[in-house]
Coordinates of C-alpha atoms in Angstrom, one line a residue:
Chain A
X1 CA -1.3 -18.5 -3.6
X2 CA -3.5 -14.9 -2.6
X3 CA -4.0 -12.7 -5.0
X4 CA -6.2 -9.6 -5.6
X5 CA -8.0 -9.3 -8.9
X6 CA -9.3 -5.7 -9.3
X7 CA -11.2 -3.9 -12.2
X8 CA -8.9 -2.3 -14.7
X9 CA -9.3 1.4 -14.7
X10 CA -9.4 4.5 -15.6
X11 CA -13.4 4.6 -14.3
X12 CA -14.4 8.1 -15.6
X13 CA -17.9 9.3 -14.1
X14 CA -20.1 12.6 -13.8
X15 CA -20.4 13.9 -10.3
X16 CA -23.1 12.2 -8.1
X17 CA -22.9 9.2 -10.5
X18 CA -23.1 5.9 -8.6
X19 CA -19.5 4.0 -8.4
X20 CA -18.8 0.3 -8.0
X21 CA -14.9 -1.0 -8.7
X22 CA -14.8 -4.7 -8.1
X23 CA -12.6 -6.9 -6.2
X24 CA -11.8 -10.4 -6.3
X25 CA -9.2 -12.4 -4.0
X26 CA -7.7 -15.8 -4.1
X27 CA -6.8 -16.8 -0.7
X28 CA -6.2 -19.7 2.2
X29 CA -8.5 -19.8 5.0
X30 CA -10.2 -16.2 5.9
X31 CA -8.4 -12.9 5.1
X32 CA -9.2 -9.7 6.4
X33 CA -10.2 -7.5 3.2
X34 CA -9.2 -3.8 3.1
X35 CA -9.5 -1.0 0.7
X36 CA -6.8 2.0 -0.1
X37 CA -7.6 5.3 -1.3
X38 CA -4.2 7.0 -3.0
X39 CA -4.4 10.7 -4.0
X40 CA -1.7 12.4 -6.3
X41 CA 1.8 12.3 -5.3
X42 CA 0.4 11.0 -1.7
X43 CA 1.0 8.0 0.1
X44 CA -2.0 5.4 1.1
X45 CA -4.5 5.8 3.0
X46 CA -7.1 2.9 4.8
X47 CA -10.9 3.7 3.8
X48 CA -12.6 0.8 5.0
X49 CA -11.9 -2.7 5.9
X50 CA -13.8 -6.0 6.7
X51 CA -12.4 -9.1 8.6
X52 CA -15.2 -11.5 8.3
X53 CA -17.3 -12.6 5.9
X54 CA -20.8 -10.8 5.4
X55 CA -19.0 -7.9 7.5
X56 CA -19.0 -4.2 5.6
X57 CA -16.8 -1.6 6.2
X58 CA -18.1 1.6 5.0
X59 CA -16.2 5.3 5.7
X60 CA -16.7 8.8 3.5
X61 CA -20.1 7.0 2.2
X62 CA -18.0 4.5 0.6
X63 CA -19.1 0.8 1.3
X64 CA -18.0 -2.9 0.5
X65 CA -19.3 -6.2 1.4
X66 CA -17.4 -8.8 2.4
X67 CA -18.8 -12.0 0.2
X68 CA -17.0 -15.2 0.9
X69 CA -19.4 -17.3 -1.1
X70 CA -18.0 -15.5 -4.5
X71 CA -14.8 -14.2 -3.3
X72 CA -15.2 -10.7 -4.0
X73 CA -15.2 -7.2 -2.0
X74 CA -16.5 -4.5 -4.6
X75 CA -16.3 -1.1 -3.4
X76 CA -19.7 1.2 -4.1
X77 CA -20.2 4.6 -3.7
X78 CA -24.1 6.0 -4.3
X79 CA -22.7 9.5 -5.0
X80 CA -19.4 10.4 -5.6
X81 CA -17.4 13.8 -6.2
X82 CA -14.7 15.7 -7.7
X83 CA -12.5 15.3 -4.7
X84 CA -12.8 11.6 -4.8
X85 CA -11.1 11.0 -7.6
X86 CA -7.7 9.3 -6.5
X87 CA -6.2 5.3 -7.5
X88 CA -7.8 3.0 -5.1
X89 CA -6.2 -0.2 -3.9
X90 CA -7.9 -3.7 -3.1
X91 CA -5.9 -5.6 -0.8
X92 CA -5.6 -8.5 1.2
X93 CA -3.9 -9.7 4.4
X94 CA -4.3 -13.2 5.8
X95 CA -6.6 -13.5 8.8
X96 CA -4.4 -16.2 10.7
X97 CA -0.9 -13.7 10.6
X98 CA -1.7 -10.0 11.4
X99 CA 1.8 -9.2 11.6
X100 CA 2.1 -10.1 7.8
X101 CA 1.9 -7.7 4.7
X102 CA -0.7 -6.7 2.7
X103 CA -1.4 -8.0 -1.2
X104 CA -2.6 -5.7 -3.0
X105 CA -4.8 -5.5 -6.4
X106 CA -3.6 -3.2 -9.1
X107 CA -5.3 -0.3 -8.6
X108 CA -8.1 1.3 -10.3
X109 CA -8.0 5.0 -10.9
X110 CA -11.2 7.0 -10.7
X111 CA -11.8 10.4 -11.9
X112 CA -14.5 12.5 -11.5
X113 CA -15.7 15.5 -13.4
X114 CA -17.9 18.3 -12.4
Chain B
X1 CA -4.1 8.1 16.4
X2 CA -1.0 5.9 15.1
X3 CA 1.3 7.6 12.7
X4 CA 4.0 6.4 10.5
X5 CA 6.4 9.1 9.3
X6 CA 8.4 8.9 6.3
X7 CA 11.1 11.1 4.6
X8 CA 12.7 12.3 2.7
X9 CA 9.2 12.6 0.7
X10 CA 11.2 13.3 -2.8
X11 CA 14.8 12.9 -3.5
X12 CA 16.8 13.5 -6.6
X13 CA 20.2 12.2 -7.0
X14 CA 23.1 11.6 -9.4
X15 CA 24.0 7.8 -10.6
X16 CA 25.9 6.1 -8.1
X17 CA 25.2 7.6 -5.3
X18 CA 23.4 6.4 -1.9
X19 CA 20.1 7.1 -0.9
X20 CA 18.7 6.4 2.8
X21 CA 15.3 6.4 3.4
X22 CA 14.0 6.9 7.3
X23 CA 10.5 5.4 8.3
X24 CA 9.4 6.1 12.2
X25 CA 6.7 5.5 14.0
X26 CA 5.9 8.7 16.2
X27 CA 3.7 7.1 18.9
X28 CA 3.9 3.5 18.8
X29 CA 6.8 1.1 18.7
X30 CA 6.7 -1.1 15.6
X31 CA 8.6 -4.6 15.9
X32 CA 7.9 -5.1 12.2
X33 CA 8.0 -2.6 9.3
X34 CA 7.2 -3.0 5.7
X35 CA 8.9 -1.6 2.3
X36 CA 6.7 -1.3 -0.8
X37 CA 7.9 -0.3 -3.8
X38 CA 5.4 1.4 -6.6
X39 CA 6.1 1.7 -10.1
X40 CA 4.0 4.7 -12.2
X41 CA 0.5 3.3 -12.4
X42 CA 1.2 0.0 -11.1
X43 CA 0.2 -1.1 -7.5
X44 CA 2.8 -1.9 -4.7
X45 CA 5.1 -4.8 -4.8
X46 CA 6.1 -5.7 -1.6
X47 CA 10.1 -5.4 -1.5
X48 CA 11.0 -7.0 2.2
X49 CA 9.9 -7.5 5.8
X50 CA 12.0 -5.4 8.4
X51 CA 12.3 -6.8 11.8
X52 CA 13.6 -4.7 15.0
X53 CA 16.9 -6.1 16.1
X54 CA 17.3 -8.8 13.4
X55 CA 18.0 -9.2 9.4
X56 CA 15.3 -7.8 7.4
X57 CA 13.6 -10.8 4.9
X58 CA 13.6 -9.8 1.5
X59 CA 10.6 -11.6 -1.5
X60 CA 12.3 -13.0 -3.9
X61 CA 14.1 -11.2 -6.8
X62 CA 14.8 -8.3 -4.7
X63 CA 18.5 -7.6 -4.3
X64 CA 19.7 -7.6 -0.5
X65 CA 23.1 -5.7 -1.5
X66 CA 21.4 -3.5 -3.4
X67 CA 18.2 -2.7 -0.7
X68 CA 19.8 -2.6 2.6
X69 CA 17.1 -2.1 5.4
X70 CA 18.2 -1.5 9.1
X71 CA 16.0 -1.9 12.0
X72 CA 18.0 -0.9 15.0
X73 CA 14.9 0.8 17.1
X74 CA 11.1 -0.1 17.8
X75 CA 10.5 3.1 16.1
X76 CA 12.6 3.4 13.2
X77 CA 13.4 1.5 10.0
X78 CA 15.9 2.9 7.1
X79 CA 15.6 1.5 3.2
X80 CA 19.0 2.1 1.8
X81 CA 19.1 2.2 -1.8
X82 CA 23.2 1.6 -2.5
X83 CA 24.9 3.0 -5.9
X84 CA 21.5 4.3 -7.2
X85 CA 20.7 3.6 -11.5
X86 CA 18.0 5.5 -13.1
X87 CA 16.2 2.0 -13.0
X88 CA 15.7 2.6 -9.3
X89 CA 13.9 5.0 -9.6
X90 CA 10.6 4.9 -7.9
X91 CA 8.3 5.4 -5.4
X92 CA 9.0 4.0 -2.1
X93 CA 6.6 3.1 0.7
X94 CA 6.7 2.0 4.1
X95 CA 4.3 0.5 6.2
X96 CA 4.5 -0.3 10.2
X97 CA 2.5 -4.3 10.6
X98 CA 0.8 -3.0 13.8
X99 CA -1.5 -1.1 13.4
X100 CA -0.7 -1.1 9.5
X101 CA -0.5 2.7 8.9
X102 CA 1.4 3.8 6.2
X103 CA 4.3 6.7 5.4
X104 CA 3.3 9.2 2.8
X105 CA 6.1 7.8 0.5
X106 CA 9.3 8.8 -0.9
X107 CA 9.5 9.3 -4.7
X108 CA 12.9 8.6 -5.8
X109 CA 14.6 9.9 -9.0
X110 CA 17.8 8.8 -10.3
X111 CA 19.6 10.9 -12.8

């Protein structure tokens, strides 16, 4: 079946310290990759997405690379800040069904300190 | 852009009471509408699939009677949660399929 593996959290950093959470996914065919950003109390919210592989979606000077070859879609950051800190979501959705739901990886939470 | 509107955004109720749940898409219609439901730290387990003008489909080991969804326009879809338990408590999501925007949530507590 498809499934999303992510990192187990909490990632604690330093501001401007360089991020990676990593993503793996177990799916049929090709799925389009995505990844959620969740602040407190908040609902989701799409940061960046991919639908093929070797595609990156990038947003906010986030970045992840779509990599069929090992299944993964890590999420990198070269400098991240205080107001960054939030749960982020890896999720999946297969390519072939757009109308279908999303899987999604258990969260990592990030927290930043000044 | 596409917005998906959600509400009430918190709700606190007594046991045994009945707690609706709107979900609207402000300016696009949305045949298909998703309800996620998130547990404290934990990510979001999709609950059912809501389909304008027909029953919802629910994943398995989520209680029909218990979750009643209604999708009687293309721009709005209700989650009923029917003589709430503290064990329903929870934070509630919705998501239209097309594009897939989601609501801000509803966080649900059950006295």
């Amino acid at each position: 079946g498809n499934s999303v593996t992510q990192m187990e959290g909490p990632v604690t950093l330093s501001e401007e310290a360089f991020l990676t959470i990593n993503c793996t996914y177990t799916a049929t065919g090709y799925p389009s990759l995505f990844w959620y950003v969740q602040y407190p109390g908040e609902g989701l919210q799409l940061l960046l997405k991919a639908t093929k592989a070797d595609d990156k979606g990038s947003n906010k000077g986030f970045e992840a690379t779509y990599r069929k070859e090992t299944t993964s879609f890590h999420l990198e950051k070269g400098s991240v800040q205080v107001s960054d800190s939030a749960v982020y979501f890896c999720a999946l959705r297969r390519a072939s069904q757009a109308g279908t739901a999303l899987i999604f990886g258990k969260g990592t939470t990030l927290s930043v300190s000044s | 852009g596409a917005v998906v509107s959600q509400h009430p955004s918190w709700v606190i109720c007594k046991s045994g009471t009945s707690v609706k749940i709107e979900c609207r898409s402000l300016d696009f219609q949305a045949t298909t509408m998703f309800w996620y439901r998130q547990f404290p730290k934990q990510s979001l387990m999709l609950m059912a699939t809501s389909n304008e003008g027909s029953k919802a489909t629910y994943e398995q080991g989520v209680e029909k009677d218990k979750f009643l969804i209604n999708h009687a326009s293309l721009t709005l879809s209700t989650l009923t949660v029917t003589s709430a338990h503290p064990e329903d408590s929870s934070f509630y999501i919705c998501s239209a399929s097309q594009p897939q925007h989601f609501g801000d949530g509803t966080r649900l507590s059950i006295l």
